[in-house]
């Protein structure tokens, strides 16, 4: 691995302690799996969303899925496009650009610490950022911001499964909180199918389920308009009906999550109005 | 209190001077007053120890992950502590995405110095088997919201996260020579010292204000950070250039830092005690 001169160096190689826990650790894991098996595949994990919590970003949102996925997202409204030239051609086509970033904290995953700055990490982040952009672009009224760029930055603090879906929801909330004009909020929902002949699709898998899954799917929906903005996923092949059923299950999940996100946005704007009113009364 | 919004944008220094003349600051604080400090421990369950610290708006999260590695050849009985401060583009528009910039690198080095100078953890305690196996503590400190005084918040988050770390016990099997980890039996880290950082911004070469916000840091002519230890002992002074300080002023800083140490220690103890029943 090439030396990263900008970060402090530790040992060249290190392994997580779980690797050596073979003897004693394996048994409790199996018990965990058996407990988790009888789980309602249509059950949604409790979702906590809060918008407007960062002071330095124009819009921000924090989404937490019960069981441990934590995503923080910040968004900035229209700013002048940074590079002329190459971007001019794209800008001439009308509309602004949406730039997305996705960071995974080094301590976000169970097991080995991800080394920040490594090539594998950067590739994964780039992929996730592209997926985020794909899901958000249809919802933002880019035509209203010609030659401008809107920035979204998502940070995954803890990965407990369904991370991309949570990031999509958080990013849409942050954009709305920043006052960017949008057609609708984007709600993300993840599904996965566990190995086994009669396995059904499961909504919002946790981290152990995602690891064992043979097929994964993330859907992004604009609920009020009932339009799908992105379908991302893949895995073991199965008849098209199976995937269609999974899609329907995912969209249903998105519809159910929508009110929670709307509520958090309403509460954030009320809070903002309250602080603005308090500030004006002190100046008066 | 009148706000003068136009003066604040057009002539921020003049705006600040008006407040400093009255011995206070625009956000209502006195010159020696810290912002409201909160700490939350153990929220990241994928990390071996974690802490979230808020100093006013400045929010910093520290996650510690413990891994095993072979000790270095020239320090066969020592483990490693590797700090890494990240200032992502999320925390402020002044930072661009990509590899760590100057400020992040300087902050990482500062934290490494605090660890080294204060001996917060003896690296010998991290050794499992001399020359064969030792613990590596990766301390990743990520700023979520940047409103000044990143050093104090990072040092505090690091201390709180390390106090939260539980390491599984490792034994070397005598017969096979292989290591065996028992994930069910966990022990807390031995924290030997509790270093606390207190930062000041220097205004107009003379005035010292504690816990500067980002706006105050931009207007300052210099900064100084004092790191104190338990029992009111001075651990290190970090003064990267900027306005020169008289000995008397430095002494004032040290005195304020010692008081701050007591406040922070009390806060950490309270939080640790509240999560004790496990």
Tab-separated table of N, CA, C and O in Angstrom, chain B residues 106-187:
chain	number	residue	atom	x	y	z
B	106	UNK	N	-2.155	19.441	10.894
B	106	UNK	CA	-1.640	20.087	12.103
B	106	UNK	C	-2.396	19.590	13.327
B	106	UNK	O	-1.808	19.350	14.388
B	107	UNK	N	-3.721	19.419	13.182
B	107	UNK	CA	-4.513	18.944	14.312
B	107	UNK	C	-4.120	17.512	14.672
B	107	UNK	O	-4.017	17.166	15.859
B	108	UNK	N	-3.905	16.664	13.663
B	108	UNK	CA	-3.494	15.280	13.945
B	108	UNK	C	-2.172	15.260	14.695
B	108	UNK	O	-1.996	14.506	15.658
B	109	UNK	N	-1.244	16.106	14.262
B	109	UNK	CA	0.056	16.155	14.919
B	109	UNK	C	-0.083	16.655	16.350
B	109	UNK	O	0.566	16.152	17.260
B	110	UNK	N	-0.973	17.643	16.549
B	110	UNK	CA	-1.199	18.155	17.899
B	110	UNK	C	-1.706	17.046	18.811
B	110	UNK	O	-1.233	16.878	19.943
B	111	UNK	N	-2.681	16.277	18.318
B	111	UNK	CA	-3.234	15.200	19.139
B	111	UNK	C	-2.159	14.145	19.421
B	111	UNK	O	-2.059	13.621	20.536
B	112	UNK	N	-1.335	13.852	18.412
B	112	UNK	CA	-0.265	12.879	18.628
B	112	UNK	C	0.691	13.386	19.714
B	112	UNK	O	1.145	12.620	20.577
B	113	UNK	N	0.972	14.707	19.679
B	113	UNK	CA	1.849	15.282	20.701
B	113	UNK	C	1.221	15.201	22.072
B	113	UNK	O	1.897	14.924	23.063
B	114	UNK	N	-0.072	15.466	22.163
B	114	UNK	CA	-0.762	15.393	23.456
B	114	UNK	C	-0.649	13.984	24.017
B	114	UNK	O	-0.352	13.776	25.194
B	115	UNK	N	-0.865	12.997	23.151
B	115	UNK	CA	-0.787	11.597	23.597
B	115	UNK	C	0.617	11.284	24.095
B	115	UNK	O	0.808	10.661	25.140
B	116	UNK	N	1.610	11.735	23.330
B	116	UNK	CA	2.991	11.420	23.656
B	116	UNK	C	3.454	12.146	24.912
B	116	UNK	O	4.034	11.549	25.813
B	117	UNK	N	3.167	13.466	24.983
B	117	UNK	CA	3.667	14.263	26.102
B	117	UNK	C	2.989	13.928	27.415
B	117	UNK	O	3.595	13.994	28.472
B	118	UNK	N	1.697	13.651	27.345
B	118	UNK	CA	0.977	13.438	28.591
B	118	UNK	C	1.043	12.001	29.046
B	118	UNK	O	0.709	11.702	30.184
B	119	UNK	N	1.436	11.110	28.152
B	119	UNK	CA	1.467	9.678	28.487
B	119	UNK	C	0.093	9.242	28.994
B	119	UNK	O	-0.034	8.574	30.016
B	120	UNK	N	-0.923	9.631	28.261
B	120	UNK	CA	-2.298	9.319	28.634
B	120	UNK	C	-2.486	7.811	28.761
B	120	UNK	O	-3.176	7.321	29.647
B	121	UNK	N	-1.828	7.089	27.881
B	121	UNK	CA	-1.789	5.630	27.966
B	121	UNK	C	-0.328	5.237	27.791
B	121	UNK	O	0.342	5.735	26.894
B	122	UNK	N	0.144	4.352	28.666
B	122	UNK	CA	1.505	3.882	28.493
B	122	UNK	C	1.489	2.841	27.386
B	122	UNK	O	0.743	1.870	27.458
B	123	UNK	N	2.323	3.051	26.371
B	123	UNK	CA	2.308	2.115	25.243
B	123	UNK	C	2.692	0.699	25.666
B	123	UNK	O	2.323	-0.267	24.997
B	124	UNK	N	3.423	0.618	26.779
B	124	UNK	CA	3.778	-0.719	27.272
B	124	UNK	C	2.546	-1.486	27.701
B	124	UNK	O	2.507	-2.721	27.635
B	125	UNK	N	1.513	-0.755	28.153
B	125	UNK	CA	0.276	-1.425	28.576
B	125	UNK	C	-0.439	-2.065	27.403
B	125	UNK	O	-1.304	-2.923	27.593
B	126	UNK	N	-0.114	-1.602	26.186
B	126	UNK	CA	-0.809	-2.137	25.022
B	126	UNK	C	-0.123	-3.375	24.470
B	126	UNK	O	-0.589	-3.970	23.509
B	127	UNK	N	0.986	-3.755	25.073
B	127	UNK	CA	1.706	-4.900	24.539
B	127	UNK	C	1.090	-6.173	25.083
B	127	UNK	O	0.805	-6.292	26.275
B	128	UNK	N	0.873	-7.156	24.218
B	128	UNK	CA	0.303	-8.425	24.650
B	128	UNK	C	1.411	-9.455	24.861
B	128	UNK	O	1.482	-10.118	25.883
B	129	UNK	N	2.265	-9.579	23.855
B	129	UNK	CA	3.399	-10.498	23.966
B	129	UNK	C	4.607	-9.788	23.395
B	129	UNK	O	4.593	-9.351	22.240
B	130	UNK	N	5.619	-9.667	24.204
B	130	UNK	CA	6.811	-8.927	23.821
B	130	UNK	C	7.350	-9.367	22.465
B	130	UNK	O	7.690	-10.520	22.266
B	131	UNK	N	7.426	-8.421	21.530
B	131	UNK	CA	8.001	-8.709	20.233
B	131	UNK	C	7.075	-9.445	19.277
B	131	UNK	O	7.386	-9.602	18.106
B	132	UNK	N	5.909	-9.906	19.784
B	132	UNK	CA	5.061	-10.716	18.894
B	132	UNK	C	3.721	-10.061	18.606
B	132	UNK	O	3.248	-10.073	17.481
B	133	UNK	N	3.072	-9.541	19.654
B	133	UNK	CA	1.709	-9.044	19.462
B	133	UNK	C	1.456	-7.832	20.348
B	133	UNK	O	1.823	-7.815	21.518
B	134	UNK	N	0.837	-6.828	19.772
B	134	UNK	CA	0.484	-5.646	20.563
B	134	UNK	C	-0.789	-5.037	20.010
B	134	UNK	O	-1.144	-5.261	18.847
B	135	UNK	N	-1.445	-4.244	20.840
B	135	UNK	CA	-2.655	-3.574	20.414
B	135	UNK	C	-2.306	-2.309	19.636
B	135	UNK	O	-1.331	-1.621	19.948
B	136	UNK	N	-3.147	-2.002	18.642
B	136	UNK	CA	-3.054	-0.731	17.931
B	136	UNK	C	-4.371	-0.023	18.169
B	136	UNK	O	-5.426	-0.588	17.904
B	137	UNK	N	-4.307	1.186	18.699
B	137	UNK	CA	-5.545	1.939	18.902
B	137	UNK	C	-5.627	3.003	17.818
B	137	UNK	O	-4.878	3.969	17.827
B	138	UNK	N	-6.530	2.796	16.862
B	138	UNK	CA	-6.741	3.804	15.826
B	138	UNK	C	-7.787	4.781	16.338
B	138	UNK	O	-8.933	4.415	16.534
B	139	UNK	N	-7.380	6.040	16.566
B	139	UNK	CA	-8.320	7.030	17.085
B	139	UNK	C	-8.677	7.970	15.943
B	139	UNK	O	-7.880	8.814	15.558
B	140	UNK	N	-9.873	7.811	15.395
B	140	UNK	CA	-10.299	8.663	14.299
B	140	UNK	C	-11.211	9.741	14.836
B	140	UNK	O	-12.251	9.457	15.405
B	141	UNK	N	-10.781	10.991	14.646
B	141	UNK	CA	-11.537	12.131	15.160
B	141	UNK	C	-12.084	12.876	13.954
B	141	UNK	O	-11.322	13.377	13.132
B	142	UNK	N	-13.412	12.926	13.838
B	142	UNK	CA	-14.013	13.577	12.682
B	142	UNK	C	-14.797	14.797	13.154
B	142	UNK	O	-15.622	14.694	14.062
B	143	UNK	N	-14.532	15.940	12.521
B	143	UNK	CA	-15.279	17.138	12.876
B	143	UNK	C	-16.579	17.138	12.079
B	143	UNK	O	-16.564	16.969	10.862
B	144	UNK	N	-17.695	17.309	12.784
B	144	UNK	CA	-18.979	17.307	12.092
B	144	UNK	C	-19.469	18.720	11.836
B	144	UNK	O	-20.251	18.957	10.922
B	145	UNK	N	-19.025	19.660	12.670
B	145	UNK	CA	-19.499	21.044	12.569
B	145	UNK	C	-18.350	21.912	13.061
B	145	UNK	O	-17.900	21.773	14.190
B	146	UNK	N	-17.829	22.762	12.195
B	146	UNK	CA	-16.612	23.506	12.532
B	146	UNK	C	-16.953	24.937	12.910
B	146	UNK	O	-17.248	25.752	12.043
B	147	UNK	N	-16.911	25.254	14.200
B	147	UNK	CA	-17.106	26.634	14.610
B	147	UNK	C	-15.994	27.032	15.564
B	147	UNK	O	-16.224	27.594	16.627
B	148	UNK	N	-14.760	26.739	15.197
B	148	UNK	CA	-13.617	27.180	15.983
B	148	UNK	C	-13.264	26.246	17.124
B	148	UNK	O	-14.063	25.442	17.566
B	149	UNK	N	-12.031	26.384	17.585
B	149	UNK	CA	-11.515	25.635	18.727
B	149	UNK	C	-11.588	24.131	18.522
B	149	UNK	O	-12.084	23.383	19.360
B	150	UNK	N	-11.062	23.708	17.399
B	150	UNK	CA	-11.104	22.296	17.068
B	150	UNK	C	-10.163	21.491	17.966
B	150	UNK	O	-10.421	20.322	18.280
B	151	UNK	N	-9.086	22.119	18.419
B	151	UNK	CA	-8.095	21.375	19.202
B	151	UNK	C	-8.656	20.954	20.557
B	151	UNK	O	-8.489	19.810	20.985
B	152	UNK	N	-9.315	21.876	21.245
B	152	UNK	CA	-9.882	21.528	22.552
B	152	UNK	C	-10.916	20.425	22.414
B	152	UNK	O	-10.935	19.469	23.194
B	153	UNK	N	-11.789	20.579	21.410
B	153	UNK	CA	-12.857	19.585	21.231
B	153	UNK	C	-12.270	18.219	20.891
B	153	UNK	O	-12.716	17.191	21.410
B	154	UNK	N	-11.247	18.198	20.014
B	154	UNK	CA	-10.654	16.909	19.616
B	154	UNK	C	-9.991	16.229	20.797
B	154	UNK	O	-10.132	15.016	20.991
B	155	UNK	N	-9.245	17.018	21.595
B	155	UNK	CA	-8.547	16.412	22.731
B	155	UNK	C	-9.560	15.847	23.726
B	155	UNK	O	-9.382	14.749	24.273
B	156	UNK	N	-10.641	16.575	23.951
B	156	UNK	CA	-11.667	16.136	24.869
B	156	UNK	C	-12.344	14.864	24.351
B	156	UNK	O	-12.546	13.892	25.087
B	157	UNK	N	-12.664	14.856	23.041
B	157	UNK	CA	-13.317	13.684	22.460
B	157	UNK	C	-12.406	12.465	22.552
B	157	UNK	O	-12.862	11.348	22.840
B	158	UNK	N	-11.111	12.682	22.320
B	158	UNK	CA	-10.177	11.560	22.398
B	158	UNK	C	-10.150	10.979	23.803
B	158	UNK	O	-10.226	9.764	23.999
B	159	UNK	N	-10.054	11.859	24.803
B	159	UNK	CA	-9.985	11.390	26.186
B	159	UNK	C	-11.246	10.612	26.549
B	159	UNK	O	-11.181	9.515	27.114
B	160	UNK	N	-12.409	11.183	26.193
B	160	UNK	CA	-13.668	10.523	26.542
B	160	UNK	C	-13.808	9.177	25.824
B	160	UNK	O	-14.257	8.187	26.419
B	161	UNK	N	-13.399	9.133	24.555
B	161	UNK	CA	-13.517	7.875	23.803
B	161	UNK	C	-12.592	6.809	24.382
B	161	UNK	O	-12.977	5.640	24.506
B	162	UNK	N	-11.360	7.215	24.749
B	162	UNK	CA	-10.430	6.232	25.297
B	162	UNK	C	-10.942	5.677	26.618
B	162	UNK	O	-10.770	4.498	26.929
B	163	UNK	N	-11.621	6.528	27.407
B	163	UNK	CA	-12.163	6.049	28.672
B	163	UNK	C	-13.299	5.056	28.430
B	163	UNK	O	-13.657	4.288	29.300
B	164	UNK	N	-13.863	5.101	27.230
B	164	UNK	CA	-15.000	4.249	26.900
B	164	UNK	C	-14.579	2.919	26.293
B	164	UNK	O	-15.395	2.017	26.164
B	165	UNK	N	-13.276	2.819	25.918
B	165	UNK	CA	-12.824	1.624	25.198
B	165	UNK	C	-12.778	0.410	26.110
B	165	UNK	O	-12.328	0.485	27.251
B	166	UNK	N	-13.263	-0.710	25.578
B	166	UNK	CA	-13.157	-1.977	26.290
B	166	UNK	C	-12.392	-2.929	25.368
B	166	UNK	O	-12.833	-3.177	24.247
B	167	UNK	N	-11.252	-3.441	25.829
B	167	UNK	CA	-10.462	-4.343	24.998
B	167	UNK	C	-10.727	-5.786	25.384
B	167	UNK	O	-10.714	-6.118	26.561
B	168	UNK	N	-10.957	-6.668	24.399
B	168	UNK	CA	-11.099	-8.089	24.751
B	168	UNK	C	-9.769	-8.628	25.260
B	168	UNK	O	-8.699	-8.140	24.883
B	169	UNK	N	-9.831	-9.621	26.116
B	169	UNK	CA	-8.587	-10.152	26.672
B	169	UNK	C	-7.946	-11.102	25.673
B	169	UNK	O	-8.631	-11.867	24.982
B	170	UNK	N	-6.626	-11.016	25.572
B	170	UNK	CA	-5.869	-11.840	24.625
B	170	UNK	C	-4.858	-12.667	25.398
B	170	UNK	O	-4.150	-12.142	26.254
B	171	UNK	N	-4.814	-13.930	25.087
B	171	UNK	CA	-3.793	-14.780	25.707
B	171	UNK	C	-3.055	-15.526	24.604
B	171	UNK	O	-3.628	-15.810	23.551
B	172	UNK	N	-1.813	-15.827	24.873
B	172	UNK	CA	-1.037	-16.617	23.903
B	172	UNK	C	-1.021	-18.049	24.421
B	172	UNK	O	-0.592	-18.303	25.542
B	173	UNK	N	-1.527	-18.927	23.582
B	173	UNK	CA	-1.549	-20.339	23.953
B	173	UNK	C	-0.126	-20.861	24.020
B	173	UNK	O	0.618	-20.791	23.060
B	174	UNK	N	0.249	-21.374	25.194
B	174	UNK	CA	1.636	-21.810	25.410
B	174	UNK	C	2.057	-22.890	24.423
B	174	UNK	O	3.163	-22.894	23.909
B	175	UNK	N	1.137	-23.827	24.138
B	175	UNK	CA	1.527	-24.991	23.324
B	175	UNK	C	1.611	-24.626	21.851
B	175	UNK	O	2.590	-24.923	21.180
B	176	UNK	N	0.545	-23.987	21.335
B	176	UNK	CA	0.542	-23.733	19.898
B	176	UNK	C	1.237	-22.441	19.526
B	176	UNK	O	1.621	-22.244	18.372
B	177	UNK	N	1.377	-21.521	20.479
B	177	UNK	CA	1.995	-20.241	20.172
B	177	UNK	C	1.043	-19.288	19.471
B	177	UNK	O	1.419	-18.195	19.052
B	178	UNK	N	-0.225	-19.710	19.325
B	178	UNK	CA	-1.193	-18.837	18.656
B	178	UNK	C	-1.912	-17.978	19.680
B	178	UNK	O	-2.079	-18.364	20.821
B	179	UNK	N	-2.388	-16.827	19.213
B	179	UNK	CA	-3.127	-15.953	20.131
B	179	UNK	C	-4.587	-16.348	20.162
B	179	UNK	O	-5.137	-16.801	19.165
B	180	UNK	N	-5.168	-16.214	21.322
B	180	UNK	CA	-6.595	-16.508	21.471
B	180	UNK	C	-7.265	-15.294	22.070
B	180	UNK	O	-6.839	-14.773	23.096
B	181	UNK	N	-8.316	-14.843	21.401
B	181	UNK	CA	-9.031	-13.655	21.864
B	181	UNK	C	-10.344	-14.085	22.485
B	181	UNK	O	-11.074	-14.875	21.903
B	182	UNK	N	-10.635	-13.569	23.651
B	182	UNK	CA	-11.903	-13.852	24.290
B	182	UNK	C	-12.762	-12.596	24.213
B	182	UNK	O	-12.575	-11.654	24.972
B	183	UNK	N	-13.712	-12.598	23.247
B	183	UNK	CA	-14.522	-11.397	23.043
B	183	UNK	C	-15.494	-11.159	24.186
B	183	UNK	O	-16.020	-10.079	24.342
B	184	UNK	N	-15.726	-12.200	24.978
B	184	UNK	CA	-16.725	-12.023	26.037
B	184	UNK	C	-16.135	-11.344	27.264
B	184	UNK	O	-16.854	-10.784	28.078
B	185	UNK	N	-14.800	-11.447	27.395
B	185	UNK	CA	-14.203	-10.859	28.586
B	185	UNK	C	-13.482	-9.588	28.172
B	185	UNK	O	-12.437	-9.651	27.511
B	186	UNK	N	-14.042	-8.452	28.579
B	186	UNK	CA	-13.444	-7.194	28.147
B	186	UNK	C	-12.955	-6.399	29.341
B	186	UNK	O	-13.572	-6.385	30.402
B	187	UNK	N	-11.842	-5.716	29.130
B	187	UNK	CA	-11.283	-4.872	30.190
B	187	UNK	C	-11.139	-3.454	29.678
B	187	UNK	O	-10.781	-3.246	28.524
